Coordinates of C-alpha atoms in Angstrom, one line a residue:
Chain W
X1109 CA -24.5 -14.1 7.1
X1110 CA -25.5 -16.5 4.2
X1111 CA -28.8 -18.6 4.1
X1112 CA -28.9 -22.5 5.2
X1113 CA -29.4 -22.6 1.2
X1114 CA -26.8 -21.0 -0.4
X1115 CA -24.3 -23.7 1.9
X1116 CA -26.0 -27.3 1.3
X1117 CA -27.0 -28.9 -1.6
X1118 CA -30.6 -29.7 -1.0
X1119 CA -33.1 -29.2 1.7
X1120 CA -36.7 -31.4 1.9
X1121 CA -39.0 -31.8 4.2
X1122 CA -41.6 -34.9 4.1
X1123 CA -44.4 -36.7 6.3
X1124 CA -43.6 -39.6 8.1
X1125 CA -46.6 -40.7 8.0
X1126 CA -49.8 -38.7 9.2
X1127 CA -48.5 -37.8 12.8
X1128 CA -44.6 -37.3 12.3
X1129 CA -42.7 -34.2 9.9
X1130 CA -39.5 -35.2 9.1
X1131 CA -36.4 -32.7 7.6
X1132 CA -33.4 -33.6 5.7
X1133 CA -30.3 -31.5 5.0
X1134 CA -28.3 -32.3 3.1
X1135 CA -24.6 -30.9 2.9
X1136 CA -22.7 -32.0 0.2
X1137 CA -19.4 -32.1 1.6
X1138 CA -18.0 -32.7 5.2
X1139 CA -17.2 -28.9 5.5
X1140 CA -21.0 -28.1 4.8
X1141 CA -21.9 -30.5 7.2
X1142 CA -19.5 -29.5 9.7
X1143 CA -21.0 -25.9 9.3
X1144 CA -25.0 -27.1 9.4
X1145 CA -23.7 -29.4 12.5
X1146 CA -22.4 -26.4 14.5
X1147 CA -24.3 -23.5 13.2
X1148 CA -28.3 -24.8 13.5
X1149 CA -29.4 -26.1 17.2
X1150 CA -32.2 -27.7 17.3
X1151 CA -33.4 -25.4 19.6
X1152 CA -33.4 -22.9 16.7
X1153 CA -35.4 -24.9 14.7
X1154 CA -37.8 -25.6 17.3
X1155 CA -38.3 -22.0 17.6
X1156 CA -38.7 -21.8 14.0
X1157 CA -41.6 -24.4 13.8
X1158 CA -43.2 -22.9 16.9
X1159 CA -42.6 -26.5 18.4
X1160 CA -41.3 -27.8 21.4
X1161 CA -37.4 -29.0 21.4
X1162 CA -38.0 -31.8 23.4
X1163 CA -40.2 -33.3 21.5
X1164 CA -37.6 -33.3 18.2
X1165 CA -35.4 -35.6 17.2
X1166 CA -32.2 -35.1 15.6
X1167 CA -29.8 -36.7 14.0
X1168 CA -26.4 -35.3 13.0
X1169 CA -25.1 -38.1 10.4
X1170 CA -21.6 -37.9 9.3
X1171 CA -21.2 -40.8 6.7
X1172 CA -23.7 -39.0 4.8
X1173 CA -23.4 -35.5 5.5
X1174 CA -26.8 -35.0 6.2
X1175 CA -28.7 -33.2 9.5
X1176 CA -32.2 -34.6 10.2
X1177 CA -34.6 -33.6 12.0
X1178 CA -38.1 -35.3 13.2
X1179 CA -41.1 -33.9 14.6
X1180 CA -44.4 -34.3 15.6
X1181 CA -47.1 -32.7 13.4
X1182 CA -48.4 -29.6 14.6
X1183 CA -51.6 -30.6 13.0
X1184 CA -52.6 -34.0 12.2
X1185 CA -51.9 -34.6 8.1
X1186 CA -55.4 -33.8 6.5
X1187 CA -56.5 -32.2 9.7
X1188 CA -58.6 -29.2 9.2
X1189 CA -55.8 -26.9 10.4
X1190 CA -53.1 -28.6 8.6
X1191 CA -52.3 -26.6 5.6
X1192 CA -49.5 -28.8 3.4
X1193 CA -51.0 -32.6 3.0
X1194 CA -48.0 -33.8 2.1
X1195 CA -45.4 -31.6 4.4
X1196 CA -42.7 -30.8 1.7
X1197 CA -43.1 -26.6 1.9
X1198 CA -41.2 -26.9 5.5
X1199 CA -38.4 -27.2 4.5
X1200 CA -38.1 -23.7 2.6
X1201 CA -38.2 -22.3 6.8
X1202 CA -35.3 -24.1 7.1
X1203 CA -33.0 -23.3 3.6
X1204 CA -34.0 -19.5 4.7
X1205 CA -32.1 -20.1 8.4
X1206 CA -29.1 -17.8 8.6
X1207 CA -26.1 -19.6 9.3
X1208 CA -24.0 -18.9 12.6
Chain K
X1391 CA -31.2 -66.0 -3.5
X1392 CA -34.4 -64.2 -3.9
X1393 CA -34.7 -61.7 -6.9
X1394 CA -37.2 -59.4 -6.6
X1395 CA -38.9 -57.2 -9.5
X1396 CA -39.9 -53.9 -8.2
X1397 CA -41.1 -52.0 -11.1
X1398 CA -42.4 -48.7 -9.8
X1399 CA -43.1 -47.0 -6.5
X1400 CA -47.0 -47.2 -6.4
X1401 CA -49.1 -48.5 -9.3
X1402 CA -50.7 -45.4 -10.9
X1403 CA -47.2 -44.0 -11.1
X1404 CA -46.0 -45.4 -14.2
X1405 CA -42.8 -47.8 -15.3
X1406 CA -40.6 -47.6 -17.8
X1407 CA -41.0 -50.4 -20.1
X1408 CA -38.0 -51.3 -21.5
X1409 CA -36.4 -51.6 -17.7
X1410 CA -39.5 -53.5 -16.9
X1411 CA -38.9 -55.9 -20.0
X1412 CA -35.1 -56.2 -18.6
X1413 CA -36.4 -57.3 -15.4
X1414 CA -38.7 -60.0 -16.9
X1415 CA -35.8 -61.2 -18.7
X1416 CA -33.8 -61.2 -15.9
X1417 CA -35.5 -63.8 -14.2
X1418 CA -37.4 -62.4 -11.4
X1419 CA -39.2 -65.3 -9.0
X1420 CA -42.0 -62.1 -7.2
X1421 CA -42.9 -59.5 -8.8
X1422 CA -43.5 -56.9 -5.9
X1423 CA -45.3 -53.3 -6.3
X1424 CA -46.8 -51.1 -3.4
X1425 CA -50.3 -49.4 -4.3
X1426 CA -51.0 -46.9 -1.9
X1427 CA -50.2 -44.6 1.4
X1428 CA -51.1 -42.3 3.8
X1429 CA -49.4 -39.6 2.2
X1430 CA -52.6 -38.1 0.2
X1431 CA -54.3 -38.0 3.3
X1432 CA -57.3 -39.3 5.2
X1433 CA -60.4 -38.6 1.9
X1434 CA -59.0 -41.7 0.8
X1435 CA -59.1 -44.3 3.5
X1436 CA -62.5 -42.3 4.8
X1437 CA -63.9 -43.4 1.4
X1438 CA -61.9 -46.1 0.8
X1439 CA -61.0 -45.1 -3.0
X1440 CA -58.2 -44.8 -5.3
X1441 CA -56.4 -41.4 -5.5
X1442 CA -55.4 -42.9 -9.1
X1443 CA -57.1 -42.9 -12.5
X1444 CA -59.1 -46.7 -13.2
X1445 CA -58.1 -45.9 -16.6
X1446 CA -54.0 -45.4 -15.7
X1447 CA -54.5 -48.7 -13.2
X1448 CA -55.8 -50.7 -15.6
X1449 CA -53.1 -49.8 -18.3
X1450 CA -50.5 -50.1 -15.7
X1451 CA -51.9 -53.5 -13.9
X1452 CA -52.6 -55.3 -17.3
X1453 CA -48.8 -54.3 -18.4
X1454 CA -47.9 -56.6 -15.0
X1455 CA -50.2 -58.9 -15.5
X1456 CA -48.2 -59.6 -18.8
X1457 CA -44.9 -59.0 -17.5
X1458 CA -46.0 -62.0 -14.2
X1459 CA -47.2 -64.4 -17.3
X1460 CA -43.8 -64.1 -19.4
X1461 CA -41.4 -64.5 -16.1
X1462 CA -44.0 -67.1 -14.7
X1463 CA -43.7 -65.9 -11.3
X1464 CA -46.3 -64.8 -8.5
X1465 CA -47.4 -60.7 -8.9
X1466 CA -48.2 -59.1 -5.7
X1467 CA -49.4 -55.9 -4.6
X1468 CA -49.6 -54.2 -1.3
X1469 CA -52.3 -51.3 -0.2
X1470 CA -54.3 -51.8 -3.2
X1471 CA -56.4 -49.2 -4.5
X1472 CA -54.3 -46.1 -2.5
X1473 CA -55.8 -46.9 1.1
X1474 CA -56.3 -50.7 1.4
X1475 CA -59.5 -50.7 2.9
X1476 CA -61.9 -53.6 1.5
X1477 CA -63.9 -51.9 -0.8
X1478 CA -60.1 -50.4 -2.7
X1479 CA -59.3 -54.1 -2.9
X1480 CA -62.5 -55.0 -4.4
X1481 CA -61.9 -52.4 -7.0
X1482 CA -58.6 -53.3 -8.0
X1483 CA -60.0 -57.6 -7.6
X1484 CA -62.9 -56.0 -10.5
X1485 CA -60.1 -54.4 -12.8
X1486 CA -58.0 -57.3 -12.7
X1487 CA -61.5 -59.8 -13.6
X1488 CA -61.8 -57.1 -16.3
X1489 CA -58.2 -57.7 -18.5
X1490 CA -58.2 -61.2 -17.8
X1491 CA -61.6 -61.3 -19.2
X1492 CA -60.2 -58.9 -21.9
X1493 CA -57.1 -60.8 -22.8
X1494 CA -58.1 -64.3 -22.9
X1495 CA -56.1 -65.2 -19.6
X1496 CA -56.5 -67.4 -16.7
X1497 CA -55.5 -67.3 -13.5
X1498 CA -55.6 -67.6 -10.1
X1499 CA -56.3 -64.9 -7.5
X1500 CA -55.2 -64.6 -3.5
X1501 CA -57.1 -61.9 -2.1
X1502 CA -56.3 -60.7 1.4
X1503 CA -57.9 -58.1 3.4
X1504 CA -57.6 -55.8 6.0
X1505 CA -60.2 -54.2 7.0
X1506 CA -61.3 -54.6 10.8
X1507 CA -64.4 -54.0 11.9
X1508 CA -65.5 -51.4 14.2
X1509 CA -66.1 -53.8 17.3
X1510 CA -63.1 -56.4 16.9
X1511 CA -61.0 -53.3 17.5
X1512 CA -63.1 -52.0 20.3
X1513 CA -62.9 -55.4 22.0
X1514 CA -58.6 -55.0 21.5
X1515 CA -58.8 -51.9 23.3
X1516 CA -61.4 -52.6 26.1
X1517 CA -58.8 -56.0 26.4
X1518 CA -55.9 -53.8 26.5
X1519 CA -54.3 -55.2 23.4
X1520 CA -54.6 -52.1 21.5
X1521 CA -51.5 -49.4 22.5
X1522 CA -50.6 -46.2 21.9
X1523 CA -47.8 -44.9 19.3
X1524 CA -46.0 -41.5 19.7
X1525 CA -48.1 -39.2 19.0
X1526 CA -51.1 -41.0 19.5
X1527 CA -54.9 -39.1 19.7
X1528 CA -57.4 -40.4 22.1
X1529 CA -59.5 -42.8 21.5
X1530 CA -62.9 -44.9 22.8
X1531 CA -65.3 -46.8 21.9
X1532 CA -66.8 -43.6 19.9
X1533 CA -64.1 -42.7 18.1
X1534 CA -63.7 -46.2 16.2
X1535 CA -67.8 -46.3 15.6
X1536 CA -67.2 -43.1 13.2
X1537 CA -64.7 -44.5 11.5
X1538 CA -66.0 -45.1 8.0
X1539 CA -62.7 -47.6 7.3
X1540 CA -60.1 -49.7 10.2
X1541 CA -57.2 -51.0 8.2
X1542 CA -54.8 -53.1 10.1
X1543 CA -51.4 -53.1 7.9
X1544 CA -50.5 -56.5 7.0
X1545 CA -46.6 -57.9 7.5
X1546 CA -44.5 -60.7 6.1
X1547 CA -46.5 -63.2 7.5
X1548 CA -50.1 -62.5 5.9
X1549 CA -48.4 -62.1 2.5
X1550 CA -46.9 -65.5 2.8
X1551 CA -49.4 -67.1 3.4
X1552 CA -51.5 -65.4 0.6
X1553 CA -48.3 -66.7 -1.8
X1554 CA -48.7 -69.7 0.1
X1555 CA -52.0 -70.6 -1.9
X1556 CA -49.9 -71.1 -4.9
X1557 CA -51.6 -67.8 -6.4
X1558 CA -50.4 -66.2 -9.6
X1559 CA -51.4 -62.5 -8.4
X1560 CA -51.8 -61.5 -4.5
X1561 CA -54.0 -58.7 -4.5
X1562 CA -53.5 -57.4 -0.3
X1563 CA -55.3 -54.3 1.0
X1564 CA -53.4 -52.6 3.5
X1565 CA -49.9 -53.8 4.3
X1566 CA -46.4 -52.1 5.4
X1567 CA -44.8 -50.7 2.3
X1568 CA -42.1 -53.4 2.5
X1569 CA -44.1 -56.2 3.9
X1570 CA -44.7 -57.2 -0.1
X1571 CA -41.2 -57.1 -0.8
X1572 CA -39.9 -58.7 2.5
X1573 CA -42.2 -61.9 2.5
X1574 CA -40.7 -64.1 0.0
X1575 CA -37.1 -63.6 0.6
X1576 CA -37.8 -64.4 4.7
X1577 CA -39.9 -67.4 3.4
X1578 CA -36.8 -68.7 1.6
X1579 CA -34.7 -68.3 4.8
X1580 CA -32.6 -65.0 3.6
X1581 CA -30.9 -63.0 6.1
X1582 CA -33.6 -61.2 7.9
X1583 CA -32.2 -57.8 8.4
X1584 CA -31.0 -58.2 4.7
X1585 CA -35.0 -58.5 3.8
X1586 CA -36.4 -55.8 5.9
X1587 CA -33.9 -53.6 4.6
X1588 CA -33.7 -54.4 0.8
X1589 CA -37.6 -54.2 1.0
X1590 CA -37.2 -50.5 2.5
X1591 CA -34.6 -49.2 -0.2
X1592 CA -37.0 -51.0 -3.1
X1593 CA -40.3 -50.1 -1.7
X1594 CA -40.1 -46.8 -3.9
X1595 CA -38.4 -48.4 -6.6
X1596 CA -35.7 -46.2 -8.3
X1597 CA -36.1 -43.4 -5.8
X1598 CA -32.9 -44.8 -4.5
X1599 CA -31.1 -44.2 -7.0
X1600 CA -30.3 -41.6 -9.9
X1601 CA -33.0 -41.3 -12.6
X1602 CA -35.9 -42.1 -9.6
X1603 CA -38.6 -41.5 -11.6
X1604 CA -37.6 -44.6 -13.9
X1605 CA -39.3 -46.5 -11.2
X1606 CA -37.8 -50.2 -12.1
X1607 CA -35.2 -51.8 -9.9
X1608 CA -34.0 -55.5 -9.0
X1609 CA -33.1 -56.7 -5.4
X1610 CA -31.2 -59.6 -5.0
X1611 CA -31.6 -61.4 -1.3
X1612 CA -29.1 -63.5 0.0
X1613 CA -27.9 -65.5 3.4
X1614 CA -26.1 -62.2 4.1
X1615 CA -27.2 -59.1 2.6
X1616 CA -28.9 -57.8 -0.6
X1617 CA -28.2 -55.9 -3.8
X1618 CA -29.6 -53.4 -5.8
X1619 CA -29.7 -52.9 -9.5
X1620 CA -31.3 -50.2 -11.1
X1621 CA -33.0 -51.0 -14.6
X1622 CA -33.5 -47.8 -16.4
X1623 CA -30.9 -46.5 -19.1
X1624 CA -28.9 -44.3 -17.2
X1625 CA -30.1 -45.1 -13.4
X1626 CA -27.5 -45.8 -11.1
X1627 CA -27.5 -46.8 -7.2
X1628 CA -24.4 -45.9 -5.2
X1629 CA -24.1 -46.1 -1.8
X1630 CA -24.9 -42.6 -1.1
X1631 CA -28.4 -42.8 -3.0
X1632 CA -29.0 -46.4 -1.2
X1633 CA -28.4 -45.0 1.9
X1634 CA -29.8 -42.0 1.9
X1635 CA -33.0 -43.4 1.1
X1636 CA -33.5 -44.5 4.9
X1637 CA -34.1 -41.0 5.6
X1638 CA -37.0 -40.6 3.2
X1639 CA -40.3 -40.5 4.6
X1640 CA -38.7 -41.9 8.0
X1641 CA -39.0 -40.4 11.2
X1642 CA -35.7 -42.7 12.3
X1643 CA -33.3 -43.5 9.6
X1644 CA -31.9 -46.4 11.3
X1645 CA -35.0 -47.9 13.0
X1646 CA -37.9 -49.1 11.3
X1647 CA -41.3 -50.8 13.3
X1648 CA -42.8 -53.8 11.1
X1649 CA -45.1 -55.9 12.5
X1650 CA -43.3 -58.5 14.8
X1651 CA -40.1 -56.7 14.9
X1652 CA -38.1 -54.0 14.1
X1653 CA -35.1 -53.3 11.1
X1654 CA -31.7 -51.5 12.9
X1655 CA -29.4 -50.5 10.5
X1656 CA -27.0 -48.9 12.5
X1657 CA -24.2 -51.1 11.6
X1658 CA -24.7 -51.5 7.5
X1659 CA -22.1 -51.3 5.3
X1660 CA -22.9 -49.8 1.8
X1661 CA -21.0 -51.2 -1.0
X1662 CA -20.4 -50.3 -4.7
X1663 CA -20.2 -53.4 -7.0
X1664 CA -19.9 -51.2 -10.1
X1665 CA -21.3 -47.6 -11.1
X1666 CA -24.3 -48.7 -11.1
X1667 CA -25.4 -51.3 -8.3
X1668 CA -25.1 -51.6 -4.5
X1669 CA -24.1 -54.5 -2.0
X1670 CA -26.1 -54.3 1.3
X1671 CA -24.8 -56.4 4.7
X1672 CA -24.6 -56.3 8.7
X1673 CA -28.4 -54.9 8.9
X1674 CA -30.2 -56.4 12.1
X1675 CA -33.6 -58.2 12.6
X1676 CA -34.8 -57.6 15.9
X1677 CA -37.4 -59.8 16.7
X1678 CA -40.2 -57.9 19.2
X1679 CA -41.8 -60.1 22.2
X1680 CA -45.1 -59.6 21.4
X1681 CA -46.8 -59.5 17.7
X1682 CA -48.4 -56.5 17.1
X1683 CA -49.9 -54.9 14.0
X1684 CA -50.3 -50.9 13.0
X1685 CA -54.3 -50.0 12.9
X1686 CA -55.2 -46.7 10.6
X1687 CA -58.2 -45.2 10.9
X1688 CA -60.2 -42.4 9.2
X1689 CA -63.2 -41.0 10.4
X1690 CA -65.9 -38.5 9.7
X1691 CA -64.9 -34.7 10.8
X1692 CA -67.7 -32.7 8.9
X1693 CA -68.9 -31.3 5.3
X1694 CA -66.6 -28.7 4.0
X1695 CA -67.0 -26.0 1.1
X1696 CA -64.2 -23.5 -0.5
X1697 CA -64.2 -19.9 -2.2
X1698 CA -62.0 -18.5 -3.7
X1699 CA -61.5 -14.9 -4.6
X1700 CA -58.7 -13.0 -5.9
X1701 CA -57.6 -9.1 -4.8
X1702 CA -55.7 -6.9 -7.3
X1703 CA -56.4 -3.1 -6.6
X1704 CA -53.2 -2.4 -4.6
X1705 CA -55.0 -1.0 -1.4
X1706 CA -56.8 -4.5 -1.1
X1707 CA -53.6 -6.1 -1.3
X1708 CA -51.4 -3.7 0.8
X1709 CA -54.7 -4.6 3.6
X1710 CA -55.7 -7.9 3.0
X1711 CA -55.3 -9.3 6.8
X1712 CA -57.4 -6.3 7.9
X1713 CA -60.3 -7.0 5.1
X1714 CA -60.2 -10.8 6.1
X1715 CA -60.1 -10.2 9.7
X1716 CA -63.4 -7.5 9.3
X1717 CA -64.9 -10.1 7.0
X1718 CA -64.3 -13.1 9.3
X1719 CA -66.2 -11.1 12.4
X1720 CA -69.0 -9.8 10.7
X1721 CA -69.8 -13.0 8.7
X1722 CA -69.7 -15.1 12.0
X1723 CA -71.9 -13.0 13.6
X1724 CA -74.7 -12.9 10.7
X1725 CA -74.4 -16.5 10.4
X1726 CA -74.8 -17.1 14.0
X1727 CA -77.8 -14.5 14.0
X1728 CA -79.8 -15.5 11.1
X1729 CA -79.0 -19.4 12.0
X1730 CA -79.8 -19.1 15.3
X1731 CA -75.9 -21.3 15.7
X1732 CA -73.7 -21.3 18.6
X1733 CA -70.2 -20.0 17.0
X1734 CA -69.0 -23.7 17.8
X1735 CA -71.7 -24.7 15.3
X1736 CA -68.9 -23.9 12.1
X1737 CA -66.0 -23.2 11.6
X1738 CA -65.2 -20.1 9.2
X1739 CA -61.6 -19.6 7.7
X1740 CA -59.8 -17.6 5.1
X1741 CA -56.6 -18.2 4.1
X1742 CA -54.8 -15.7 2.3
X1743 CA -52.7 -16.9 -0.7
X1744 CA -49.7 -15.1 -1.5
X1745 CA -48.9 -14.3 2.0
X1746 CA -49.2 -17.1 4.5
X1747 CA -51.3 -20.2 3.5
X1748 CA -48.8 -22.5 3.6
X1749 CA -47.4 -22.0 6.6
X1750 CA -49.6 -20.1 8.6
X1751 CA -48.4 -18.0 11.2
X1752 CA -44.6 -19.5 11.1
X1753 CA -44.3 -17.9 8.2
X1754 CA -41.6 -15.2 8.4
X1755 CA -41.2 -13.8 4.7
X1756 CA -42.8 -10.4 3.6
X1757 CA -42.7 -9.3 0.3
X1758 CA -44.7 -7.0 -2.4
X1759 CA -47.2 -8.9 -4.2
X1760 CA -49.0 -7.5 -7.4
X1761 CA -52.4 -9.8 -6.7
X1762 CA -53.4 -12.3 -3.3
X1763 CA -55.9 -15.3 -3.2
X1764 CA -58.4 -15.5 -0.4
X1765 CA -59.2 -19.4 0.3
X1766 CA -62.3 -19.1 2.4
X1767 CA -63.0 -22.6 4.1
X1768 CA -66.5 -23.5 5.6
X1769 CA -66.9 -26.3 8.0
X1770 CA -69.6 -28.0 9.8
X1771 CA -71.9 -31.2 10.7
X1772 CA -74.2 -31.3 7.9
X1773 CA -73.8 -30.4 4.3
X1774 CA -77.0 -28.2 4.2
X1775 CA -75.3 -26.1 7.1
X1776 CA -71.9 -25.5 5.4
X1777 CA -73.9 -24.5 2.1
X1778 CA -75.9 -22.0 4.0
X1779 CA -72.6 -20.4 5.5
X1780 CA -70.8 -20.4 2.4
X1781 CA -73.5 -18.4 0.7
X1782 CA -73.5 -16.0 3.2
X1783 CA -69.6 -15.9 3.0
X1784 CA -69.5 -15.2 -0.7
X1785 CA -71.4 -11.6 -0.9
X1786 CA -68.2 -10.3 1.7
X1787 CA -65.9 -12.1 -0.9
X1788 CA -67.1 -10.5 -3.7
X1789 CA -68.2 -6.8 -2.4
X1790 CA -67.0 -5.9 1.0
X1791 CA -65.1 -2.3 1.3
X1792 CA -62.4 -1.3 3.6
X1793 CA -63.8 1.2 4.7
X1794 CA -68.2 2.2 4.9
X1795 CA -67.6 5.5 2.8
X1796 CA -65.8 4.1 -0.3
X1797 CA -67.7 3.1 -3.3
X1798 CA -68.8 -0.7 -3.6
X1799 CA -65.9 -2.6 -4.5
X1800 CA -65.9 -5.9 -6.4
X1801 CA -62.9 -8.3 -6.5
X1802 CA -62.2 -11.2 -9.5
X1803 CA -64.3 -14.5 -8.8
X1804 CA -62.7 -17.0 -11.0
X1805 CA -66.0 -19.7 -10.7
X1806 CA -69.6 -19.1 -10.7
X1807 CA -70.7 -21.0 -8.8
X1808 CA -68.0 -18.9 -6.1
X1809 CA -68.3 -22.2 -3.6
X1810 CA -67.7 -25.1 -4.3
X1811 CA -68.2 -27.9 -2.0
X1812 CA -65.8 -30.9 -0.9
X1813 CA -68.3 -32.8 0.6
X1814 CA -67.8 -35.1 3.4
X1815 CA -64.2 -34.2 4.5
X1816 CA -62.4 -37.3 7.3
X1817 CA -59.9 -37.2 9.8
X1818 CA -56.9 -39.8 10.3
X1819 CA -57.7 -40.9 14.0
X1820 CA -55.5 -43.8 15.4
X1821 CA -51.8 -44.0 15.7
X1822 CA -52.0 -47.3 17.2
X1823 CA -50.7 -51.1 17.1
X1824 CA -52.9 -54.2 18.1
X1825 CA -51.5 -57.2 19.4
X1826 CA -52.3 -60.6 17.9
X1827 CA -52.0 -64.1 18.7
X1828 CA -51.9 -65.2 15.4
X1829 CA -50.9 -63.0 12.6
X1830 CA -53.7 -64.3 10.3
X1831 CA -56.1 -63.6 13.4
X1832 CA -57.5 -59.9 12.2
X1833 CA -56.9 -60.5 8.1
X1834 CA -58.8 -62.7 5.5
X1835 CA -57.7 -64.3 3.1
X1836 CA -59.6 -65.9 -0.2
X1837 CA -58.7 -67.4 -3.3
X1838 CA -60.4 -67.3 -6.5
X1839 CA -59.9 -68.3 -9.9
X1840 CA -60.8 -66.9 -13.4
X1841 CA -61.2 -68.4 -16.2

């Protein structure tokens, strides 16, 4: 099965500010999209950031074939547990995801 | 229409000159550039100083300065000085004395600040007028008393009336990122979704389009929507770079909180006007019933000092998590002995670098490594109690076997001295909004003039 990475064109992850993480896939075309779309449940990557799903948001948006999701911080930005100030490593959890 | 002059994402981050020279030429009536965030974390607010160089400021600043002078329009900047906390303002109010001075220039000065004391915010929130954002952390009375700096971030509103003063440069502590762009163009009666929205896609200048590190771009605000030019040789917007920039450093890419409202963008259309700029209509200006402005806080969470040491010899590397773990119990327990400390006294941590320090225990990739770091990280109250722990850490760091049998091993120090303190480390602690009754009601504003 191939990695999240070898199907879109760029995955980055980001603060939003201090309390919120926030991921963006993008897919390139509408078929990569239409693959990310089905193939990743947010339950998946809830799992994979040892967070709760509920507390996500997602947004599947098709004019720009992009996936996002949004999530609280596990720790606090600067936080003595926090261990990536500025949240970008994320999103390599994410580009390693196998795709369904 | 409103044209507005972005010419980098933050001060301290450079510009390219011959865009900014094309925007100067083309006419701009604001010159609009953002100086700060959160995003380097809370040392900065807790200290209330610059993450950037005075010396890369002061070239950067003085290359405005000249660039406001030759278009003859108002500069402004927004979270001056990386934080916006009073004493960041006051730093960026003494560079710009400094090339006046230097160059002969006059002018005048609006400076606005947003820094709120300890017990106007405490009265808010025993009043009930401050409120809780999601995720929000506790707070009390406490919490805001060790706060070394309150910021409340400025909107539209406080930076029009700073322009209002007639001011050739507006130097604002903390404000929204767009709140510098935004003010002018809603002044003039542009289309209010139209300003929010241009002032979103600009605030990090050419990051919304190709080239993004040429930092320089022009938005034009209109009665119904705004435009985008990007200045650099080669930079282009299209609709996909304009649009995809709501998803940057965004939680919601449709929705966007500003003080006294909120920017939906649900129904924008994204046009191309040629390969290189962008026509922006049918965002919405929600206008909220109460006014309410963001507060930031950073307060003190302790002293902190680091180690570092690096493990080649194979077996140290094949059982690093054992040797760290081994390390970890028996340093706690000599600290706590010969310190006479509860264990909640300090906190003791080693992070091992090659394996799992950026991601901690979500990490799920193996993989053979020919050498690992160990960070070690001491925290506690005082700064005489970290240095005691660290020095008791750094022996294990340097000498302690796998096993009692083995000779003494040593492992690769890359610093004497091995710790190295950080001094007082700070904690972001509000994620709130306090209401107002007048926008001007928690900010000051003063106007000076040098000759």
């Amino acid at each position: 099965m191939p990695e999240l990475r070898d199907v879109v064109e760029k995955v980055r992850s980001k603060n939003a500010g201090p309390f919120w993480l926030t991921v963006d896939i993008f897919c390139g075309t509408a078929e990569a999209f239409q693959r990310v779309r089905d193939g990743i449940s947010t339950e998946r990557v809830a799992k994979l950031f040892g967070t709760d799903p509920a507390g996500m948001k997602r947004f599947d948006i098709t004019s720009l074939n992009v996936v996002k999701f949004s999530l609280p911080r596990p720790a606090v930005q600067g936080t003595r547990r926090d261990r990536d100030m500025h949240g970008a490593s994320w999103a390599a959890l994410v580009a390693e995801m196998t795709l369904n | 229409m409103v044209r507005v002059l972005v010419p980098s994402g933050a001060l301290g981050l450079g510009y390219d000159r011959t865009a900014l020279q094309r925007g100067v030429a083309a006419g701009p009536d604001i010159i609009a550039i953002d100086g700060g965030s959160t995003d380097s974390g809370p040392s900065y607010l807790g200290r209330g100083v610059s993450k950037y160089s005075r010396g890369s400021t002061k070239i950067e600043w003085a290359g405005l300065i000249e660039a406001r002078q030759e278009a003859g329009c108002p500069l402004v900047i927004g979270t001056a000085g990386t934080c916006g906390a009073d004493s960041a303002v006051d730093w960026l109010v003494g560079i710009t004395e400094e090339i006046l001075r230097e160059t002969g220039r006059t002018a005048t000065i609006a400076v606005l600040k947003s820094g709120q004391p300890a017990d106007v915010v405490q009265q808010a929130l025993a009043g009930g007028r401050v409120t809780p954002l999601h995720p929000a952390p506790e707070i009390s009375a406490e919490v805001l008393d060790d706060c070394t700096n309150i910021v409340a971030l400025a909107g539209a509103e406080q930076i029009n009336a700073a322009l209002e003063t007639g001011a050739d440069i507006v130097i604002a502590g903390r404000t929204t990122d767009t709140a510098i762009i935004a003010a002018l163009p809603l002044a003039r009666g542009c289309h209010a979704g139209a300003a929010w929205h241009g002032a979103k896609i600009g605030e990090c200048g050419a990051l919304c389009a190709t080239n993004p590190q040429s930092g320089v771009i022009l938005v034009d605000f209109d009665d119904t929507g705004f435009t985008i030019t990007p200045l650099a040789d080669g930079a282009q917007a299209t609709p996909h770079t304009v649009s995809a920039h709501m998803l940057y450093e965004n939680s919601d890419p449709f929705i966007l909180y500003e003080p006294g409202g909120h920017l939906d963008v649900t129904g924008a259309q994204y046009e191309a006007l040629d390969p290189a700029r962008v026509r922006v209509t049918g965002s919405d200006w929600v206008v909220a019933e109460r006014y309410t402005v963001k507060l930031e806080g950073a307060r003190r969470a302790g002293f902190q000092s680091v180690l570092l040491t690096l493990l080649r010899d194979r077996r140290y590397v094949e059982n690093a998590q054992a040797w760290c773990d081994d390390i970890l119990a028996k340093c706690r327990a000599k600290a706590e002995q010969r310190l006479g400390l509860a264990p909640e006294a300090f906190d003791l941590e080693l992070r091992i670098i090659g394996r799992n320090a950026t991601l901690g225990d979500i990490e799920n990739r193996g993989g053979e490594a020919a050498e690992l770091g160990v960070l070690g990280i001491v925290t506690a109250d005082t700064a005489d109690l970290v240095d005691e722990v660290a020095k008791m850490l750094n022996p294990y760091l340097l000498h302690h076997p796998l096993t009692v049998a083995e000779e003494q091993p040593t492992f690769a120090f890359p610093f004497s001295p091995a710790d190295i303190p950080r001094g007082e480390i700070y904690e972001f602690c509000l994620n709130h909004v306090m209401q107002l009754d007048d926008p001007m009601q928690a900010f000051r504003l003063e106007v000076r003039e040098v000759a």
